[in-house]
mmCIF file of C-alpha atoms in Angstrom:
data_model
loop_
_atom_site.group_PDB
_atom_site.id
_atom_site.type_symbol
_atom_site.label_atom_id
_atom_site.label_comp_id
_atom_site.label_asym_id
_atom_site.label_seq_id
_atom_site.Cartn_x
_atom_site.Cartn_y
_atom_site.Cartn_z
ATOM 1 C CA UNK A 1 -26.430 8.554 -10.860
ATOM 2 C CA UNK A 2 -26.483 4.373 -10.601
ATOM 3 C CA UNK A 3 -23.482 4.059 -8.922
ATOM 4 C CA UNK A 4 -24.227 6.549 -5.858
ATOM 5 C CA UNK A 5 -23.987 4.925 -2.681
ATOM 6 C CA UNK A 6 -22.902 1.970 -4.280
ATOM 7 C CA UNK A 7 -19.867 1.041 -1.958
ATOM 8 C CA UNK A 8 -18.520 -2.185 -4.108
ATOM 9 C CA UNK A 9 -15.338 -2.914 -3.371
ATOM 10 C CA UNK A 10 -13.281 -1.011 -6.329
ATOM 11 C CA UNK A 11 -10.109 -1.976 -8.116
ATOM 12 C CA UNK A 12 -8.236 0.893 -9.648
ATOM 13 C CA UNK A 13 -5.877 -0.195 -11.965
ATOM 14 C CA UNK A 14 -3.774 1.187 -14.973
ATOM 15 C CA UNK A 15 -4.415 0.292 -18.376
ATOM 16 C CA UNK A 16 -1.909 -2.494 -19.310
ATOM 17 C CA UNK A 17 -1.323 -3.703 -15.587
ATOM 18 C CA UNK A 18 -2.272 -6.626 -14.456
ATOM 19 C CA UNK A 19 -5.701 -6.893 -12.232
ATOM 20 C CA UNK A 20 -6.213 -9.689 -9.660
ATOM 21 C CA UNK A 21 -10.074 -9.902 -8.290
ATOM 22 C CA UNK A 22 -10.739 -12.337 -5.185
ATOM 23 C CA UNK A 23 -13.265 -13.791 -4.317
ATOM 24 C CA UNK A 24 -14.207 -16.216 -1.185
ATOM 25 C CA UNK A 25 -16.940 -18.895 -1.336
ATOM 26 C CA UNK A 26 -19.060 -20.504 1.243
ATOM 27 C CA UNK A 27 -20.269 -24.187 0.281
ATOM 28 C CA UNK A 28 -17.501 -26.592 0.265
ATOM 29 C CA UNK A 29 -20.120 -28.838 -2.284
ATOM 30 C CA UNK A 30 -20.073 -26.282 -5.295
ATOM 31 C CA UNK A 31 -18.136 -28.347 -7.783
ATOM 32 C CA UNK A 32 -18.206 -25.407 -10.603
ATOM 33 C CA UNK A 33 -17.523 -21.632 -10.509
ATOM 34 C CA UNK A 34 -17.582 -19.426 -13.024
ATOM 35 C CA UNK A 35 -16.739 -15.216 -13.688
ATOM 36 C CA UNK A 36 -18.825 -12.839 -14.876
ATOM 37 C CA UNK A 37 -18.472 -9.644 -16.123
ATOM 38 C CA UNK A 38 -20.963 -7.197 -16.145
ATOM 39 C CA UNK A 39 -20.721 -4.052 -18.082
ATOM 40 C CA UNK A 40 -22.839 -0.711 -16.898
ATOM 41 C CA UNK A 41 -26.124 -1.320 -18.203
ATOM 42 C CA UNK A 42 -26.254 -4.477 -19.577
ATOM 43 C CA UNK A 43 -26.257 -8.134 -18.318
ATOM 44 C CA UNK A 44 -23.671 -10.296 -16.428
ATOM 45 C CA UNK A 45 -21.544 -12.408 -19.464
ATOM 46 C CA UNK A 46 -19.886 -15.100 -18.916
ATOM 47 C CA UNK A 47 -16.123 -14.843 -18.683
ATOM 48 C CA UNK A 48 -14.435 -18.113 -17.914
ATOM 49 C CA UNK A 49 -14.916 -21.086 -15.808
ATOM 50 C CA UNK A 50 -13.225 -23.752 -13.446
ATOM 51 C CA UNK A 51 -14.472 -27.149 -11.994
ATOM 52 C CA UNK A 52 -12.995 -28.107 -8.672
ATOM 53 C CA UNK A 53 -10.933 -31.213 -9.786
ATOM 54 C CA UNK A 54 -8.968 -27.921 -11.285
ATOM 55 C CA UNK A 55 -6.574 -25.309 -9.547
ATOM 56 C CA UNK A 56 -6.285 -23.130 -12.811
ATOM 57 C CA UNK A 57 -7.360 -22.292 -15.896
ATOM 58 C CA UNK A 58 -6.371 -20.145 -18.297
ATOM 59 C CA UNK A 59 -8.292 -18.412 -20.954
ATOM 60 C CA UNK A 60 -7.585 -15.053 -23.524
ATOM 61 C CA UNK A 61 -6.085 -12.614 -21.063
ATOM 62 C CA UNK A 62 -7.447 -14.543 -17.871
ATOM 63 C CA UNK A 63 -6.606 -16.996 -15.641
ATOM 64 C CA UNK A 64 -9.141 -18.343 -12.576
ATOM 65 C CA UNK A 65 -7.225 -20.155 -9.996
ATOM 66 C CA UNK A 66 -9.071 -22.015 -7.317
ATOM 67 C CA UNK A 67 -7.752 -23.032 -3.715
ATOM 68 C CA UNK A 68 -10.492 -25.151 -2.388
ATOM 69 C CA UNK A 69 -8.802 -25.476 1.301
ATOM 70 C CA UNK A 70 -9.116 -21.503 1.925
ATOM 71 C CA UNK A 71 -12.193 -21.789 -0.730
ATOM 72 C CA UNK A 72 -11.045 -19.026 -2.732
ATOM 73 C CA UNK A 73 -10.998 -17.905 -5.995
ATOM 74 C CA UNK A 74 -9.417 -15.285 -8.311
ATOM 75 C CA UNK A 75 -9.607 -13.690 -11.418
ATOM 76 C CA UNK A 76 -6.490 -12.260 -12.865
ATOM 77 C CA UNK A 77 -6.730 -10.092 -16.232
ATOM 78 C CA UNK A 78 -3.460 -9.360 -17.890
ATOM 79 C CA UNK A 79 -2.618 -6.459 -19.489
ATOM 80 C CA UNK A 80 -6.227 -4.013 -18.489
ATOM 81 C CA UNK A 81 -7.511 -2.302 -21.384
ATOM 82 C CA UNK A 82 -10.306 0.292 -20.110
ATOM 83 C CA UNK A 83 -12.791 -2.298 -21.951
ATOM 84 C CA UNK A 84 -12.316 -4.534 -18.862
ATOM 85 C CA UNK A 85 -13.759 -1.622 -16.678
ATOM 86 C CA UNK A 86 -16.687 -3.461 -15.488
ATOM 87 C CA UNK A 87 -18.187 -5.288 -11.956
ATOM 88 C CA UNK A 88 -16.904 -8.900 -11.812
ATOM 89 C CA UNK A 89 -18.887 -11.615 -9.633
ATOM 90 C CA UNK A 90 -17.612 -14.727 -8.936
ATOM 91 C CA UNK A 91 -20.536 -17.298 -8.799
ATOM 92 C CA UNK A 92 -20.523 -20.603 -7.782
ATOM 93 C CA UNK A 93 -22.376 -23.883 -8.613
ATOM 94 C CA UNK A 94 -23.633 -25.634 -5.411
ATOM 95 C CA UNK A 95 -24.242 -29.764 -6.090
ATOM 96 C CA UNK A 96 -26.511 -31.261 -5.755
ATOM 97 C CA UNK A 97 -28.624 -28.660 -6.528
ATOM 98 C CA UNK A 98 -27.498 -27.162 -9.471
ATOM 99 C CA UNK A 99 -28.303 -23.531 -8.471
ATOM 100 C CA UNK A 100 -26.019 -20.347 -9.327
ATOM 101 C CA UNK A 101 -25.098 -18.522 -6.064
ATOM 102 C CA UNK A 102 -23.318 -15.171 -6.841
ATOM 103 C CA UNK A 103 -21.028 -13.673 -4.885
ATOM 104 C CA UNK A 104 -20.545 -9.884 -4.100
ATOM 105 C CA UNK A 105 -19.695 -7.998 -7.221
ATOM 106 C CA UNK A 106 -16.280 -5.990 -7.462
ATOM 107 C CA UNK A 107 -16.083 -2.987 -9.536
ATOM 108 C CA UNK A 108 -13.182 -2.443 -11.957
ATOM 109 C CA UNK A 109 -11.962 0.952 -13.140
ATOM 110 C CA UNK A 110 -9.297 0.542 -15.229
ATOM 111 C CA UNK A 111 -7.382 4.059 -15.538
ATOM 112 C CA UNK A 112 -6.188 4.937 -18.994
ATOM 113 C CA UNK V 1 -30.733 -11.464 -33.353
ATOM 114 C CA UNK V 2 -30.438 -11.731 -29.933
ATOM 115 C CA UNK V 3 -30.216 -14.725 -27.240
ATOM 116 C CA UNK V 4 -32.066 -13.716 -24.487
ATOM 117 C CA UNK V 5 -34.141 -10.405 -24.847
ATOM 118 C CA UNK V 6 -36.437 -9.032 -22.249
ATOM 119 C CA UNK V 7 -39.061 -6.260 -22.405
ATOM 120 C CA UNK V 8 -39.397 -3.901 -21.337
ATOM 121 C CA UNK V 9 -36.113 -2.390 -20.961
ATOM 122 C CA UNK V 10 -37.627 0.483 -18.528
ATOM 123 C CA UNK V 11 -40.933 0.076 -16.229
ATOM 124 C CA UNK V 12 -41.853 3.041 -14.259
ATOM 125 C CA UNK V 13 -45.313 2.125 -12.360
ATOM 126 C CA UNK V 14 -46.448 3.288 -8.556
ATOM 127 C CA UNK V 15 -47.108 1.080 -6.101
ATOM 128 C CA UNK V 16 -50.038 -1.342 -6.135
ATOM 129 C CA UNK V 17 -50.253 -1.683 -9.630
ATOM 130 C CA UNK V 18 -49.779 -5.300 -11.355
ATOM 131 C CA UNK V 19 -47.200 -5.445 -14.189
ATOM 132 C CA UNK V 20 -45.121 -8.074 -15.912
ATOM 133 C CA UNK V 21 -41.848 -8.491 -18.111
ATOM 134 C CA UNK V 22 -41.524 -10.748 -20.940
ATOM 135 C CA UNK V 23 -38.578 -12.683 -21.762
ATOM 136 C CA UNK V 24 -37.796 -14.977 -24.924
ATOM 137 C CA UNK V 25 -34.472 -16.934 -25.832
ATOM 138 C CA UNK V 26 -33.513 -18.147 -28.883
ATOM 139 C CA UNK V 27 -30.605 -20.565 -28.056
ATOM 140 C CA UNK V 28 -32.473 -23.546 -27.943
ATOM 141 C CA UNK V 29 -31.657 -24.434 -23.930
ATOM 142 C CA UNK V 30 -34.039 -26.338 -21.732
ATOM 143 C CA UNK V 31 -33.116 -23.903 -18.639
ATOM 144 C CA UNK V 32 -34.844 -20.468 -18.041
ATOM 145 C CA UNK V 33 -34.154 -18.777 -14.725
ATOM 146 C CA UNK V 34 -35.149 -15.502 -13.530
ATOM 147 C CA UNK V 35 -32.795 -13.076 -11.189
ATOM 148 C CA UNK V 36 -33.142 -9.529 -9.193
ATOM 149 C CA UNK V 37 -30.494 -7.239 -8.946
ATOM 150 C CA UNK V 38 -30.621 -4.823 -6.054
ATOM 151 C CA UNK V 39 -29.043 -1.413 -6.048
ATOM 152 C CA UNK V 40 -26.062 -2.646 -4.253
ATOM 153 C CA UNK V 41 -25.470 -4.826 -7.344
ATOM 154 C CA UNK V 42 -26.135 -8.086 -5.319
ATOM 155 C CA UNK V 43 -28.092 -11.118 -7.680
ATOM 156 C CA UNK V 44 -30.190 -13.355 -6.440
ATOM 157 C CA UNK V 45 -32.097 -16.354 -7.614
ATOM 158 C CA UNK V 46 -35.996 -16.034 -7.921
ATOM 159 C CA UNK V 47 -36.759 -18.586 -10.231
ATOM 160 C CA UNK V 48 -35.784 -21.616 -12.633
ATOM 161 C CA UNK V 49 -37.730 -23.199 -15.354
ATOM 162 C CA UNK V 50 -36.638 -26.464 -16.903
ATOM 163 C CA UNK V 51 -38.380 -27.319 -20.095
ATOM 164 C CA UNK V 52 -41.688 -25.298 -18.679
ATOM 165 C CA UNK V 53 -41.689 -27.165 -14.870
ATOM 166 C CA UNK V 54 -40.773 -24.560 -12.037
ATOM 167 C CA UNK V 55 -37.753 -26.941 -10.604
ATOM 168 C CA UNK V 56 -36.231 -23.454 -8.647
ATOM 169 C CA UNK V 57 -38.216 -21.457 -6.193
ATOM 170 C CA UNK V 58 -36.414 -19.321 -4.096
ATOM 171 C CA UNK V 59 -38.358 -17.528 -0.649
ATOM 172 C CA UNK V 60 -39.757 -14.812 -3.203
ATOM 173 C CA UNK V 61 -43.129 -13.223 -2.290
ATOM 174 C CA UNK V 62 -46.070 -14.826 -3.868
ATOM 175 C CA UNK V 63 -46.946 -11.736 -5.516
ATOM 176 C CA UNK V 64 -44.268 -12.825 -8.435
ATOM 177 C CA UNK V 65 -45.685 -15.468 -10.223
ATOM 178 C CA UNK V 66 -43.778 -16.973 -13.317
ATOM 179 C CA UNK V 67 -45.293 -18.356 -16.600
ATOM 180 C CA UNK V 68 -43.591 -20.558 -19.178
ATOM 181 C CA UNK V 69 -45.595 -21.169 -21.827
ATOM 182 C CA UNK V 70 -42.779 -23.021 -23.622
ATOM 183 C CA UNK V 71 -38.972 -23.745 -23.455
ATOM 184 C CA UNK V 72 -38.140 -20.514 -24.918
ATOM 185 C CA UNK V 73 -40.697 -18.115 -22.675
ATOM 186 C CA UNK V 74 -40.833 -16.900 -19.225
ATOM 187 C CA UNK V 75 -42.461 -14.248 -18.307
ATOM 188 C CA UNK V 76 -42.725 -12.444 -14.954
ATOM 189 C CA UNK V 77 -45.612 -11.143 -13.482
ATOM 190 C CA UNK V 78 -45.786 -9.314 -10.395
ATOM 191 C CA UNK V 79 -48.860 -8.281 -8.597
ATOM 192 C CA UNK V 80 -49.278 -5.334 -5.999
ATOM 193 C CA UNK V 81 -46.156 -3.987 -6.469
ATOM 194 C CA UNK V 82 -44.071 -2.396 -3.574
ATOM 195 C CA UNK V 83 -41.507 -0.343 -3.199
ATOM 196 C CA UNK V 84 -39.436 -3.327 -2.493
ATOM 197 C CA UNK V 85 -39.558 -4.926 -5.669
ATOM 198 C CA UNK V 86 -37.754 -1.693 -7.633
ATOM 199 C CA UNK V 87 -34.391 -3.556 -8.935
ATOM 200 C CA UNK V 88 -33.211 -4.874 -12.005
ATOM 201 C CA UNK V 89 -34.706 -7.934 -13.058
ATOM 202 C CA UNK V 90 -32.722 -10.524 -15.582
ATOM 203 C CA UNK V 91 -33.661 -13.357 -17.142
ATOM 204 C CA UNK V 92 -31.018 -15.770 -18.067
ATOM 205 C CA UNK V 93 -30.876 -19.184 -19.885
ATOM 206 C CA UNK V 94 -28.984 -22.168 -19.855
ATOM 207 C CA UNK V 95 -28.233 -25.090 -21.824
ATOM 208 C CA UNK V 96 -28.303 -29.403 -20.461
ATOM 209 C CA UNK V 97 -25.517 -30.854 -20.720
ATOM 210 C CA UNK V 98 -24.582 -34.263 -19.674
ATOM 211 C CA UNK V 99 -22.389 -34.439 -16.736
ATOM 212 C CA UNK V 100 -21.276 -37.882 -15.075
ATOM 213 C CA UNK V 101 -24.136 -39.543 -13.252
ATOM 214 C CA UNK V 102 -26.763 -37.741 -15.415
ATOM 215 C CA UNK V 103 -27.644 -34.584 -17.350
ATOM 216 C CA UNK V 104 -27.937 -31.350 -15.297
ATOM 217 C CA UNK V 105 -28.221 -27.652 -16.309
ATOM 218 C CA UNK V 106 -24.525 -26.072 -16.680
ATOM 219 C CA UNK V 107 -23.637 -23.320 -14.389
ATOM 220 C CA UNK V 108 -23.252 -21.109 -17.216
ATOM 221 C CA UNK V 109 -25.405 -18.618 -17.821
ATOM 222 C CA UNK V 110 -27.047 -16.270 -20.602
ATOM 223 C CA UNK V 111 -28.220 -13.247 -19.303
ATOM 224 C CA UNK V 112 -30.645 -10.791 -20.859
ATOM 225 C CA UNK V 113 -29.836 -7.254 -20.921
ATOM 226 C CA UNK V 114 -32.101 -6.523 -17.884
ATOM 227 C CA UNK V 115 -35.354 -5.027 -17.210
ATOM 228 C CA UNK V 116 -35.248 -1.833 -14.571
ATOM 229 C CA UNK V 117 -38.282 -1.625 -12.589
ATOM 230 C CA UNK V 118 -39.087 1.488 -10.441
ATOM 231 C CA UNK V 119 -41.908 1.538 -8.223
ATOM 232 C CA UNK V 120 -43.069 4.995 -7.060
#
């Protein structure tokens, strides 16, 4: 199938837990990130978004919080419903550039 | 209805053989970028269009040559195709928006649904 050999890191999580995805960056410049989500089969969407004069932001369900020191980032998703089963990227917007650099995708399965 | 569609969905084609994948948006951005997915799910930056000028070229083979005829077009086409190249392809958009010091494409993107090309 599309997944074999696929070796993301997974996240296994009950439905109506609480997921936390992390993800580290590389450029201390990037002045934007953003989440995707990207359902099997279809395109990364857009999920929710932080600038780096921000720690955290909250949106329907998520929250991004950002610790430029360590340069890391997380995704947390309260309350998984198996619609959030899905491979997350973190991506992040390097100035001056402008250019989208994704991280590695994480794979959610969210167990009913 | 769709924002960003791409076609075809599915390419099957052996190697050597020149093909190319379409993609339209109808959201009215400037931005047009294209990205390949590999099997381990990792995307990378090809290309970006701004209002039809190439102003992204990432180390891609010159055997992938895009074409925006307008704001709303780019299309992909890929010559002497390898077994390399089989991945997913998307196209995404973006819109301008005016941050301080001057007007820049957002980070955020529109993707397509993807275009799967395997090369035998």
């Amino acid at each position: 199938g599309e997944n074999v050999g696929l070796h993301l890191p997974t996240l296994s999580v009950q439905e109506g837990d609480n997921s936390i995805i992390n993800c580290a960056y590389s450029n201390s410049a990037s002045d934007y990130f953003i989440w995707y989500k990207q359902e099997s089969g279809k395109g990364p969407q857009f999920i929710i978004d932080i600038r780096s004069n921000m720690d955290k932001r909250q949106g329907q369900r998520v929250t991004v919080l950002l610790n430029k020191t360590v340069k890391h980032l997380s995704l947390q998703i309260a309350a998984t419903q198996p619609g959030d089963s899905a491979v997350y990227f973190c991506a992040e917007n390097i100035a001056p550039s402008h250019r989208l650099a994704f991280g590695k995708g994480n794979q959610v399965v969210v167990i009913p | 209805d769709t924002a960003v569609s791409q076609t075809p969905k599915y390419l099957v084609t052996q190697m050597g053989n020149d093909k190319s994948i379409k993609c339209e948006q109808n959201l009215g951005h400037d931005t047009m970028y294209w990205y390949k997915q590999d099997s381990k799910k990792f995307l990378k930056i090809m290309f970006s269009y701004n209002n039809k000028e190439l102003i992204i070229n990432e180390t891609v083979p010159n055997r992938f040559s895009p074409k925006s005829p307008d704001k709303a077009h780019l299309n992909l086409h890929i010559n002497s195709l390898e077994l390399g190249d089989s991945a997913v392809y998307f196209c995404a958009s973006s819109p301008l928006r005016g941050l301080a010091g001057g007007s820049h494409p957002t980070g955020e993107l529109f993707f397509g649904e993807g275009s799967r090309l395997t090369v035998l």
